[in-house]
Tab-separated table of C-alpha atoms and ligand atoms in Angstrom:
chain	number	residue	atom	x	y	z
F	465	MET	CA	-0.222	-0.138	0.171
F	466	THR	CA	0.604	3.077	-1.098
F	467	ASP	CA	-0.917	6.801	-0.395
F	468	LYS	CA	-1.215	6.522	-3.980
F	469	THR	CA	-3.273	3.530	-4.086
F	470	PRO	CA	-7.052	5.522	-4.440
F	471	SER	CA	-10.081	3.733	-2.400
F	472	ILE	CA	-13.007	1.440	-3.663
F	473	HIS	CA	-15.107	3.818	-2.525
F	474	GLY	CA	-14.613	6.837	-4.623
F	475	GLU	CA	-11.730	10.212	-3.616
F	476	TRP	CA	-12.785	13.854	-2.444
F	477	SER	CA	-12.240	15.854	-5.286
F	478	SER	CA	-9.654	18.023	-3.821
F	479	ARG	CA	-8.063	19.165	-0.365
F	480	PHE	CA	-11.006	21.230	-0.047
F	481	ALA	CA	-13.572	18.670	-0.643
F	482	PHE	CA	-11.338	16.602	2.994
F	483	ILE	CA	-11.561	19.971	4.456
F	484	LEU	CA	-15.188	20.663	3.686
F	485	ALA	CA	-16.645	16.467	4.696
F	486	ALA	CA	-14.768	16.609	7.512
F	487	THR	CA	-15.763	19.428	9.353
F	488	GLY	CA	-18.853	18.931	8.382
F	489	SER	CA	-18.336	15.743	9.581
F	490	ALA	CA	-17.057	17.521	13.058
F	491	VAL	CA	-19.168	19.970	13.980
F	492	GLY	CA	-22.990	18.909	15.106
F	493	LEU	CA	-24.665	18.495	17.426
F	494	GLY	CA	-21.805	17.411	19.464
F	495	ASN	CA	-21.248	21.907	19.265
F	496	ILE	CA	-24.287	23.961	19.975
F	497	TRP	CA	-26.772	21.279	21.574
F	498	LYS	CA	-23.677	19.003	23.621
F	499	PHE	CA	-21.216	20.805	24.556
F	500	PRO	CA	-23.819	23.791	26.423
F	501	TYR	CA	-26.001	21.696	27.991
F	502	ILE	CA	-22.509	19.514	29.997
F	503	THR	CA	-20.925	22.828	30.393
F	504	GLY	CA	-23.816	23.593	31.915
F	505	GLN	CA	-24.867	21.144	33.896
F	506	ASN	CA	-20.473	20.615	34.456
F	507	GLY	CA	-19.813	24.002	36.914
F	508	GLY	CA	-18.388	26.113	33.700
F	509	GLY	CA	-14.631	27.890	33.444
F	510	ALA	CA	-13.309	24.160	34.878
F	511	PHE	CA	-14.983	21.834	32.167
F	512	VAL	CA	-14.103	24.213	29.474
F	513	MET	CA	-10.836	24.902	30.171
F	514	VAL	CA	-10.305	20.868	30.631
F	515	TYR	CA	-12.458	20.690	27.114
F	516	LEU	CA	-9.785	22.697	25.837
F	517	LEU	CA	-7.264	20.929	26.425
F	518	CYS	CA	-8.043	17.838	25.619
F	519	VAL	CA	-7.669	19.599	22.558
F	520	ALA	CA	-5.488	20.980	22.299
F	521	ALA	CA	-2.655	18.225	23.827
F	522	ILE	CA	-5.377	14.994	22.724
F	523	GLY	CA	-7.727	15.506	20.490
F	524	ILE	CA	-5.497	17.323	17.779
F	525	PRO	CA	-2.315	15.174	17.840
F	526	ILE	CA	-5.122	11.748	17.236
F	527	MET	CA	-7.163	13.273	14.864
F	528	ILE	CA	-3.178	13.866	12.607
F	529	ALA	CA	-3.061	10.375	14.111
F	530	GLU	CA	-6.641	8.600	12.692
F	531	ILE	CA	-6.544	10.478	9.749
F	532	MET	CA	-2.816	9.758	8.710
F	533	LEU	CA	-4.133	5.409	9.353
F	534	GLY	CA	-7.006	5.622	7.170
F	535	ARG	CA	-4.718	7.853	4.171
F	536	ARG	CA	-2.965	5.137	4.487
F	537	GLY	CA	-5.181	1.670	5.088
F	538	ARG	CA	-8.137	3.420	2.422
F	539	GLN	CA	-10.735	0.779	3.426
F	540	SER	CA	-12.906	0.650	6.528
F	541	PRO	CA	-11.774	1.253	9.762
F	542	ILE	CA	-11.244	-3.251	9.931
F	543	ASN	CA	-10.035	-4.008	6.805
F	544	THR	CA	-7.224	-0.501	7.459
F	545	MET	CA	-5.746	-1.695	10.516
F	546	GLN	CA	-5.397	-4.684	8.904
F	547	THR	CA	-4.026	-3.860	6.818
F	548	LEU	CA	-1.836	-1.810	8.806
F	549	ALA	CA	-0.909	-4.107	11.635
F	550	ALA	CA	-0.158	-7.134	8.877
F	551	GLU	CA	2.324	-4.160	7.043
F	552	ALA	CA	4.108	-2.667	10.671
F	553	GLN	CA	3.786	-7.410	11.442
F	554	VAL	CA	1.886	-6.286	14.900
F	555	ASP	CA	-1.362	-9.048	16.740
F	556	PRO	CA	-4.007	-8.291	13.861
F	557	ARG	CA	-6.336	-8.377	16.766
F	558	TRP	CA	-5.629	-4.465	15.892
F	559	GLY	CA	-8.162	-5.403	13.390
F	560	TYR	CA	-9.925	-4.853	16.813
F	561	LEU	CA	-10.453	-1.198	16.905
F	562	GLY	CA	-12.511	-0.942	13.980
F	563	TRP	CA	-14.803	-3.878	15.056
F	564	MET	CA	-15.418	-0.923	18.593
F	565	GLY	CA	-15.333	1.658	16.297
F	566	MET	CA	-18.030	0.518	13.726
F	567	ILE	CA	-20.542	-0.553	16.613
F	568	ALA	CA	-19.836	3.233	18.583
F	569	GLY	CA	-20.692	4.723	15.772
F	570	PHE	CA	-23.511	2.969	15.578
F	571	LEU	CA	-24.501	3.867	18.878
F	572	ILE	CA	-24.088	7.309	18.771
F	573	LEU	CA	-25.993	7.420	15.687
F	574	ALA	CA	-28.951	5.716	16.954
F	575	TYR	CA	-29.772	8.948	19.540
F	576	TYR	CA	-28.275	11.680	17.129
F	577	SER	CA	-30.706	11.721	15.053
F	578	VAL	CA	-33.013	11.486	17.746
F	579	ILE	CA	-32.179	14.698	19.303
F	580	ALA	CA	-31.905	15.686	15.340
F	581	GLY	CA	-35.189	15.407	15.340
F	582	TRP	CA	-36.168	17.817	17.881
F	583	SER	CA	-34.408	20.168	15.311
F	584	MET	CA	-36.835	19.316	13.497
F	585	ALA	CA	-39.025	19.736	14.948
F	586	TYR	CA	-38.332	22.800	15.795
F	587	ILE	CA	-37.646	24.335	12.845
F	588	PHE	CA	-41.712	23.354	12.161
F	589	LYS	CA	-42.334	25.599	15.754
F	590	ALA	CA	-40.454	28.585	14.347
F	591	PHE	CA	-42.079	28.495	11.678
F	592	PHE	CA	-45.066	28.600	12.205
F	593	GLY	CA	-44.568	31.184	14.518
F	594	SER	CA	-45.004	29.880	17.823
F	595	PHE	CA	-41.665	31.310	19.510
F	596	PHE	CA	-43.598	35.057	19.377
F	597	GLY	CA	-43.232	36.757	22.961
F	598	THR	CA	-42.848	33.384	24.719
F	599	ASP	CA	-41.217	33.398	27.860
F	600	GLY	CA	-39.163	30.971	30.072
F	601	ALA	CA	-42.448	29.272	31.068
F	602	GLU	CA	-43.502	29.005	27.895
F	603	VAL	CA	-40.660	27.571	26.239
F	604	LYS	CA	-40.501	25.209	28.835
F	605	GLN	CA	-44.212	24.096	28.654
F	606	MET	CA	-42.862	23.127	24.687
F	607	PHE	CA	-40.116	21.719	25.305
F	608	ASP	CA	-41.647	19.251	27.466
F	609	ASN	CA	-44.420	18.887	25.488
F	610	LEU	CA	-41.838	17.266	23.268
F	611	MET	CA	-39.998	14.958	25.500
F	612	ALA	CA	-43.445	13.293	27.118
F	613	SER	CA	-44.662	12.600	23.389
F	614	PRO	CA	-43.654	8.993	21.869
F	615	ILE	CA	-45.129	9.706	18.470
F	616	GLN	CA	-43.763	13.006	17.499
F	617	GLN	CA	-40.369	12.122	18.442
F	618	ILE	CA	-40.696	9.151	16.260
F	619	PHE	CA	-41.684	10.657	13.694
F	620	TRP	CA	-38.913	13.137	12.979
F	621	HIS	CA	-36.395	10.234	14.432
F	622	THR	CA	-37.835	9.016	11.660
F	623	VAL	CA	-37.749	11.137	8.578
F	624	PHE	CA	-34.554	12.148	9.783
F	625	MET	CA	-33.281	9.466	9.530
F	626	ALA	CA	-34.715	7.885	6.179
F	627	ILE	CA	-32.725	11.862	4.951
F	628	THR	CA	-29.640	10.228	6.302
F	629	MET	CA	-29.707	6.580	4.226
F	630	GLN	CA	-30.579	8.444	1.980
F	631	VAL	CA	-27.534	10.559	1.330
F	632	VAL	CA	-25.093	8.034	2.089
F	633	MET	CA	-26.921	5.376	-0.282
F	634	ARG	CA	-25.468	8.955	-3.144
F	635	GLY	CA	-21.640	7.932	-2.383
F	636	ILE	CA	-18.622	9.912	-0.962
F	637	LYS	CA	-19.485	12.915	-3.072
F	638	GLY	CA	-22.190	13.284	-4.247
F	639	GLY	CA	-24.459	16.937	-2.460
F	640	LEU	CA	-22.542	16.373	0.596
F	641	GLU	CA	-19.374	17.886	-0.435
F	642	LYS	CA	-21.614	20.954	-1.859
F	643	ALA	CA	-23.554	21.025	0.796
F	644	VAL	CA	-21.464	21.835	3.942
F	645	ARG	CA	-19.446	24.952	1.016
F	646	PHE	CA	-22.348	26.519	2.270
F	647	LEU	CA	-24.113	25.078	5.698
F	648	MET	CA	-20.502	26.079	7.407
F	649	PRO	CA	-20.630	29.798	6.964
F	650	ALA	CA	-23.859	30.547	6.514
F	651	LEU	CA	-24.380	28.476	10.401
F	652	PHE	CA	-20.958	30.449	11.140
F	653	VAL	CA	-23.554	34.151	10.511
F	654	ILE	CA	-26.204	32.962	12.335
F	655	LEU	CA	-24.026	32.355	15.550
F	656	ILE	CA	-22.592	35.692	15.475
F	657	ILE	CA	-25.843	37.098	15.088
F	658	LEU	CA	-26.971	35.520	18.463
F	659	VAL	CA	-24.512	36.321	19.913
F	660	ALA	CA	-24.710	40.259	18.838
F	661	TYR	CA	-27.593	39.688	20.759
F	662	ALA	CA	-27.333	38.454	23.913
F	663	MET	CA	-24.476	40.918	24.280
F	664	ALA	CA	-27.441	42.914	24.023
F	665	SER	CA	-29.370	41.242	26.620
F	666	GLY	CA	-28.279	42.341	29.570
F	667	SER	CA	-26.581	39.510	31.534
F	668	TYR	CA	-23.797	38.828	29.215
F	669	ALA	CA	-21.059	38.708	31.312
F	670	GLN	CA	-22.703	36.728	34.077
F	671	GLY	CA	-22.604	34.531	30.806
F	672	ILE	CA	-19.338	35.447	30.416
F	673	HIS	CA	-18.019	33.734	32.991
F	674	PHE	CA	-19.536	31.741	33.804
F	675	LEU	CA	-17.946	30.161	30.870
F	676	PHE	CA	-14.057	31.104	31.481
F	677	SER	CA	-13.795	31.500	35.188
F	678	PRO	CA	-12.959	28.733	35.980
F	679	ASP	CA	-13.494	27.143	39.890
F	680	PHE	CA	-11.818	24.080	40.027
F	681	SER	CA	-13.424	23.218	43.049
F	682	LYS	CA	-16.395	22.373	40.939
F	683	ILE	CA	-14.300	19.766	38.373
F	684	THR	CA	-15.931	16.547	39.881
F	685	ALA	CA	-13.689	13.029	38.387
F	686	ASP	CA	-16.540	11.817	36.022
F	687	ALA	CA	-16.812	15.990	34.697
F	688	VAL	CA	-13.480	15.543	33.814
F	689	LEU	CA	-13.788	11.827	31.646
F	690	THR	CA	-16.872	14.193	30.195
F	691	ALA	CA	-14.571	16.572	29.257
F	692	MET	CA	-12.500	14.318	27.798
F	693	GLY	CA	-14.829	12.622	25.460
F	694	HIS	CA	-15.947	15.607	25.047
F	695	ALA	CA	-12.991	16.340	22.760
F	696	PHE	CA	-13.496	12.983	20.831
F	697	PHE	CA	-17.441	13.742	20.226
F	698	THR	CA	-16.179	17.305	18.829
F	699	LEU	CA	-14.355	16.202	16.638
F	700	SER	CA	-15.482	12.649	15.861
F	701	LEU	CA	-12.628	10.781	16.975
F	702	GLY	CA	-11.564	7.508	17.367
F	703	MET	CA	-14.112	5.441	16.373
F	704	GLY	CA	-12.888	5.435	12.592
F	705	ALA	CA	-15.040	8.072	11.518
F	706	ILE	CA	-12.419	10.444	10.536
F	707	MET	CA	-10.432	7.410	9.466
F	708	VAL	CA	-13.273	6.959	6.962
F	709	TYR	CA	-12.830	9.740	5.394
F	710	GLY	CA	-9.256	9.438	5.676
F	711	SER	CA	-9.376	6.745	3.546
F	712	TYR	CA	-10.644	9.241	0.095
F	713	LEU	CA	-8.208	11.719	0.749
F	714	PRO	CA	-6.278	11.916	-2.198
F	715	GLY	CA	-2.452	11.888	-0.982
F	716	HIS	CA	0.352	14.800	-0.367
F	717	VAL	CA	-2.259	16.576	1.790
F	718	SER	CA	-1.108	18.056	4.034
F	719	ILE	CA	-2.802	15.655	7.146
F	720	ALA	CA	-1.910	18.732	10.093
F	721	LYS	CA	-2.623	21.929	8.431
F	722	THR	CA	-6.045	20.365	7.760
F	723	THR	CA	-6.346	19.223	11.012
F	724	PHE	CA	-5.519	22.745	12.666
F	725	PHE	CA	-8.213	24.381	10.005
F	726	ILE	CA	-11.984	21.362	11.973
F	727	ALA	CA	-10.295	22.095	15.068
F	728	GLY	CA	-10.401	25.182	15.456
F	729	ALA	CA	-13.466	25.378	13.623
F	730	ASP	CA	-14.525	23.180	15.639
F	731	THR	CA	-13.801	24.578	18.247
F	732	ALA	CA	-15.503	28.202	18.038
F	733	VAL	CA	-18.542	26.960	16.481
F	734	ALA	CA	-18.564	25.177	20.240
F	735	LEU	CA	-17.420	28.345	22.051
F	736	LEU	CA	-19.805	30.770	20.085
F	737	ALA	CA	-23.035	28.478	21.204
F	738	GLY	CA	-22.662	28.968	24.639
F	739	ILE	CA	-21.463	32.675	24.476
F	740	ALA	CA	-25.260	32.661	22.511
F	741	ILE	CA	-26.399	30.377	25.070
F	742	PHE	CA	-25.209	31.410	28.575
F	743	PRO	CA	-26.482	35.246	28.764
F	744	LEU	CA	-29.568	34.182	28.305
F	745	VAL	CA	-30.543	31.831	30.688
F	746	PHE	CA	-29.274	34.122	33.099
F	747	ALA	CA	-31.279	36.836	31.318
F	748	ASN	CA	-34.509	34.677	31.981
F	749	ASN	CA	-33.221	33.394	35.246
F	750	LEU	CA	-33.648	29.671	34.362
F	751	GLU	CA	-31.703	26.651	35.116
F	752	VAL	CA	-27.582	26.397	33.840
F	753	ALA	CA	-28.389	22.364	34.515
F	754	VAL	CA	-31.323	21.823	32.834
F	755	GLY	CA	-29.962	19.073	30.561
F	756	PRO	CA	-30.263	17.395	27.196
F	757	GLY	CA	-32.776	19.914	26.598
F	758	LEU	CA	-30.515	23.535	27.247
F	759	ILE	CA	-30.114	24.473	24.331
F	760	PHE	CA	-34.160	23.969	22.717
F	761	GLN	CA	-35.301	25.846	26.920
F	762	THR	CA	-33.938	29.058	25.608
F	763	LEU	CA	-32.487	29.219	22.196
F	764	PRO	CA	-35.991	30.337	20.916
F	765	LEU	CA	-36.316	33.332	23.725
F	766	ALA	CA	-33.648	35.165	22.009
F	767	PHE	CA	-35.721	33.993	18.599
F	768	GLY	CA	-39.242	35.550	19.802
F	769	HIS	CA	-37.838	38.535	21.185
F	770	MET	CA	-35.584	39.627	18.562
F	771	SER	CA	-36.058	41.491	15.437
F	772	GLY	CA	-36.091	39.729	12.461
F	773	GLY	CA	-36.372	36.779	15.040
F	774	TRP	CA	-38.729	35.084	13.260
F	775	LEU	CA	-36.162	34.651	10.656
F	776	PHE	CA	-33.522	33.542	12.391
F	777	GLY	CA	-35.367	31.696	14.690
F	778	VAL	CA	-36.389	29.765	11.141
F	779	LEU	CA	-32.442	29.832	9.672
F	780	PHE	CA	-31.584	28.876	13.019
F	781	PHE	CA	-32.868	24.862	13.642
F	782	VAL	CA	-32.813	25.116	9.847
F	783	LEU	CA	-29.087	24.584	10.006
F	784	LEU	CA	-28.878	22.673	12.814
F	785	PHE	CA	-30.291	20.143	11.330
F	786	PHE	CA	-28.030	20.506	8.341
F	787	ALA	CA	-24.870	20.111	10.679
F	788	ALA	CA	-26.391	17.109	12.650
F	789	LEU	CA	-26.824	15.345	9.332
F	790	THR	CA	-23.096	16.054	8.076
F	791	SER	CA	-22.162	14.062	11.821
F	792	SER	CA	-24.467	11.988	11.541
F	793	ILE	CA	-23.607	10.825	7.680
F	794	SER	CA	-20.442	9.891	9.131
F	795	LEU	CA	-21.820	7.638	12.359
F	796	ILE	CA	-22.499	5.128	10.056
F	797	GLU	CA	-20.465	4.978	7.014
F	798	PRO	CA	-17.350	2.847	8.320
F	799	ALA	CA	-20.829	0.655	8.310
F	800	VAL	CA	-21.550	0.955	5.462
F	801	ALA	CA	-17.849	0.761	3.823
F	802	TRP	CA	-17.273	-2.029	5.340
F	803	LEU	CA	-20.663	-4.046	4.327
F	804	VAL	CA	-19.538	-3.555	1.307
F	805	GLU	CA	-16.414	-4.768	1.626
F	806	ASN	CA	-16.720	-7.879	3.135
F	807	LYS	CA	-20.111	-8.865	3.193
F	808	ASN	CA	-20.340	-8.186	-0.881
F	809	ILE	CA	-23.527	-6.565	-0.624
F	810	ASP	CA	-24.033	-2.947	-2.473
F	811	ARG	CA	-24.426	0.124	-1.025
F	812	GLN	CA	-27.847	0.228	-0.873
F	813	LYS	CA	-28.625	-2.737	0.303
F	814	ALA	CA	-26.220	-2.186	3.356
F	815	CYS	CA	-27.749	1.559	3.582
F	816	VAL	CA	-30.930	-0.750	4.335
F	817	TRP	CA	-29.619	-2.939	7.060
F	818	SER	CA	-27.485	-0.606	9.038
F	819	GLY	CA	-29.802	2.232	9.544
F	820	THR	CA	-33.115	-0.182	10.134
F	821	ALA	CA	-31.389	-1.666	12.620
F	822	CYS	CA	-30.444	1.564	13.832
F	823	TRP	CA	-33.837	3.799	12.933
F	824	GLY	CA	-35.410	0.726	16.287
F	825	LEU	CA	-32.452	1.577	19.228
F	826	GLY	CA	-33.260	5.017	18.188
F	827	VAL	CA	-37.493	4.425	19.179
F	828	ALA	CA	-35.562	2.366	22.913
F	829	VAL	CA	-34.422	6.188	22.613
F	830	VAL	CA	-37.131	8.085	22.403
F	831	PHE	CA	-39.589	5.680	24.798
F	832	SER	CA	-36.306	5.664	27.532
F	833	PHE	CA	-37.530	10.225	27.483
F	834	ASN	CA	-41.668	9.519	28.472
F	835	VAL	CA	-42.583	5.681	28.877
F	836	TRP	CA	-38.975	4.147	29.888
F	837	SER	CA	-37.754	7.023	31.342
F	838	GLY	CA	-37.744	5.890	35.079
F	839	PHE	CA	-36.175	2.363	33.586
F	840	LYS	CA	-32.821	2.858	35.524
F	841	ILE	CA	-28.975	1.359	34.939
F	842	PHE	CA	-26.128	2.396	36.829
F	843	ASP	CA	-28.557	6.079	37.410
F	844	LYS	CA	-28.632	6.678	33.277
F	845	ASN	CA	-32.131	5.929	31.717
F	846	LEU	CA	-30.875	4.572	28.181
F	847	PHE	CA	-30.521	7.941	26.210
F	848	GLU	CA	-27.176	8.957	28.953
F	849	LEU	CA	-26.163	5.236	29.385
F	850	LEU	CA	-26.094	5.242	25.663
F	851	ASP	CA	-23.999	8.119	25.546
F	852	TYR	CA	-22.117	6.969	28.582
F	853	LEU	CA	-21.128	4.209	27.267
F	854	THR	CA	-19.967	5.442	24.039
F	855	ALA	CA	-18.454	9.406	24.788
F	856	ASN	CA	-16.434	8.814	27.410
F	857	LEU	CA	-15.970	5.735	27.355
F	858	MET	CA	-15.644	4.297	24.089
F	859	LEU	CA	-14.550	6.612	21.465
F	860	PRO	CA	-10.941	7.653	24.827
F	861	LEU	CA	-10.475	4.180	24.292
F	862	GLY	CA	-10.359	3.726	20.771
F	863	GLY	CA	-9.094	7.127	20.734
F	864	LEU	CA	-6.140	5.264	23.203
F	865	CYS	CA	-4.789	2.199	20.537
F	866	ILE	CA	-5.036	4.840	18.096
F	867	ALA	CA	-2.664	6.941	19.629
F	868	VAL	CA	-0.614	3.839	21.010
F	869	PHE	CA	-1.142	2.209	16.929
F	870	ALA	CA	0.100	5.439	15.544
F	871	GLY	CA	2.852	5.437	17.639
F	872	TRP	CA	4.409	2.477	19.395
F	873	MET	CA	3.737	-0.267	16.746
F	874	MET	CA	3.668	1.597	13.359
F	875	LYS	CA	6.453	2.549	12.009
F	876	GLN	CA	7.079	5.344	12.072
F	877	ALA	CA	9.285	5.769	8.739
F	878	HIS	CA	6.341	5.623	7.424
F	879	ALA	CA	4.392	8.086	9.533
F	880	GLU	CA	6.594	10.757	8.294
F	881	GLN	CA	6.144	9.717	5.079
F	882	GLU	CA	3.070	10.081	5.299
F	883	LEU	CA	2.306	12.776	7.213
F	884	GLU	CA	5.348	15.017	5.717
F	885	LEU	CA	6.175	17.456	8.297
F	886	PRO	CA	9.260	20.026	9.145
F	887	ALA	CA	11.471	18.054	11.781
F	888	GLN	CA	10.647	19.873	15.158
F	889	GLY	CA	6.770	19.160	13.782
F	890	PHE	CA	7.356	15.538	13.612
F	891	GLN	CA	8.737	15.578	16.506
F	892	ALA	CA	6.068	17.468	18.216
F	893	TRP	CA	3.083	15.431	16.845
F	894	GLN	CA	5.172	11.689	18.071
F	895	PHE	CA	6.143	13.331	21.396
F	896	LEU	CA	2.017	14.183	21.973
F	897	ILE	CA	1.038	10.443	20.834
F	898	LYS	CA	3.397	8.366	22.268
F	899	TYR	CA	3.687	9.830	25.819
F	900	VAL	CA	1.315	12.440	26.030
F	901	ALA	CA	-2.232	11.462	24.621
F	902	PRO	CA	-2.511	8.336	25.791
F	903	ALA	CA	-1.312	8.596	29.119
F	904	ALA	CA	-3.956	11.053	29.588
F	905	VAL	CA	-6.593	8.647	28.974
F	906	PHE	CA	-5.077	6.463	30.812
F	907	LEU	CA	-5.111	8.206	33.646
F	908	VAL	CA	-8.195	9.991	33.246
F	909	PHE	CA	-10.381	6.604	33.579
F	910	LEU	CA	-8.216	5.304	36.389
F	911	HIS	CA	-9.519	8.424	38.152
F	912	VAL	CA	-12.772	7.819	37.638
F	913	LEU	CA	-12.232	3.794	38.474
F	914	GLY	CA	-11.386	6.219	41.638
F	915	VAL	CA	-7.697	3.678	42.381
F	916	LEU	CA	-6.165	8.217	41.757
O	1773	LIG	N1	-18.673	15.875	16.571
O	1773	LIG	C1	-19.702	15.117	16.296
O	1773	LIG	C2	-20.872	16.575	16.774
O	1773	LIG	O1	-19.865	17.726	17.560
O	1773	LIG	C3	-20.855	14.064	15.315
O	1773	LIG	C4	-20.333	12.526	15.295
O	1773	LIG	C5	-20.265	13.208	14.619
O	1773	LIG	C6	-18.957	12.463	15.842
O	1773	LIG	N2	-18.961	11.170	14.181
O	1773	LIG	C7	-18.848	11.831	15.065
O	1773	LIG	C8	-18.410	11.609	17.541
O	1773	LIG	C9	-17.313	10.223	15.384
O	1773	LIG	C10	-17.712	10.781	17.278
O	1773	LIG	C11	-17.767	9.856	15.880
O	1773	LIG	O2	-21.654	16.535	16.738
């Protein structure tokens, strides 16, 4: 295998196309929905700092490694890892890493699609003017009503999953590249408008204080784990999504530069979302730790009171839907690529099978918000359990394996050849990937287990 071998699934038409798709995968519900609500649940500033540190010291080096492995292996993550293990003459069981990733992507998509469904439901609420002149209690009621209705949630979840599978069926180039090109900048603009509104809302200083002044006494072992897990989740790392996208990357594209761009854009979107939301939370005397409903209980207040709010409201939820779509595609792509390579079935069938199974699990997730909300394991409902298992455990574990493989198993001459970095840059990456990233993940795991 050399980096000039093209992938059987097609290739990105350019470096720019890859950047768009990978940024589309990274920027999603994780940035706009999840980051604010977990920041609220974990006390603010200190949590945000740990998260930013994890992105810089763990996320960026692992993203470079994951893209590199994908481009060198040129197949679905499972087959890529097997090929690369053979090339490095190490245990073929490294292929299991691909398996874990495929399963993680599948489990994430099951709940991701449900939340994306909420965003779709809110497009229509915005369109029909439901936000006009509302107060905190009314928007909360609106959200609670959606939560209480399995039918509505299943309807939107079904629509979202059907659209995702439709896009995945068309293959990697059709539509996806073009869509992200316009949608990302538009999302940026609307977030900036929301930030401007938040600045005028009166509680801006309080919101900024909450987000950026760290109070480390508030941080627990579990908060550190959540922050680290979120660094993986938001960058789409640790399960082969970025690996599979990397496998469609033409040779001789600078992986490091590309990574900096993606991580920068992703972080910027998350921080903007936080800066837009928390001032609203304080201005309206809302609770910071309400959980997954946070954006749905705050942003409608802004849209309901600002001038042009109807238009911005509709646009915002449409863009959130597209941001979710470009992410969900990457969650299922490893499974689809593997089915096509190994089970000898065509792309369409692979999509129908994997999509249907994922949809079924998503229906159970919907029930965890209402009829099964009392059903808990380890004090977590199904949604919380899936989220914890994937984001906090499977992704960091996958990332740890990727770091160990890239830093210790693979021939370093091969890594050098793929990355084409100046000597100092390569050494810095090597240090992070060999020592810092694996040690950090390991220590956080030990800390959570109470060993440390
Ligand atoms: N990064 C996306 C977000 O923040 C979610 C996502 C897409 C993802 N693909 C992934 C998370 C792969 C983990 C792994 O919304």
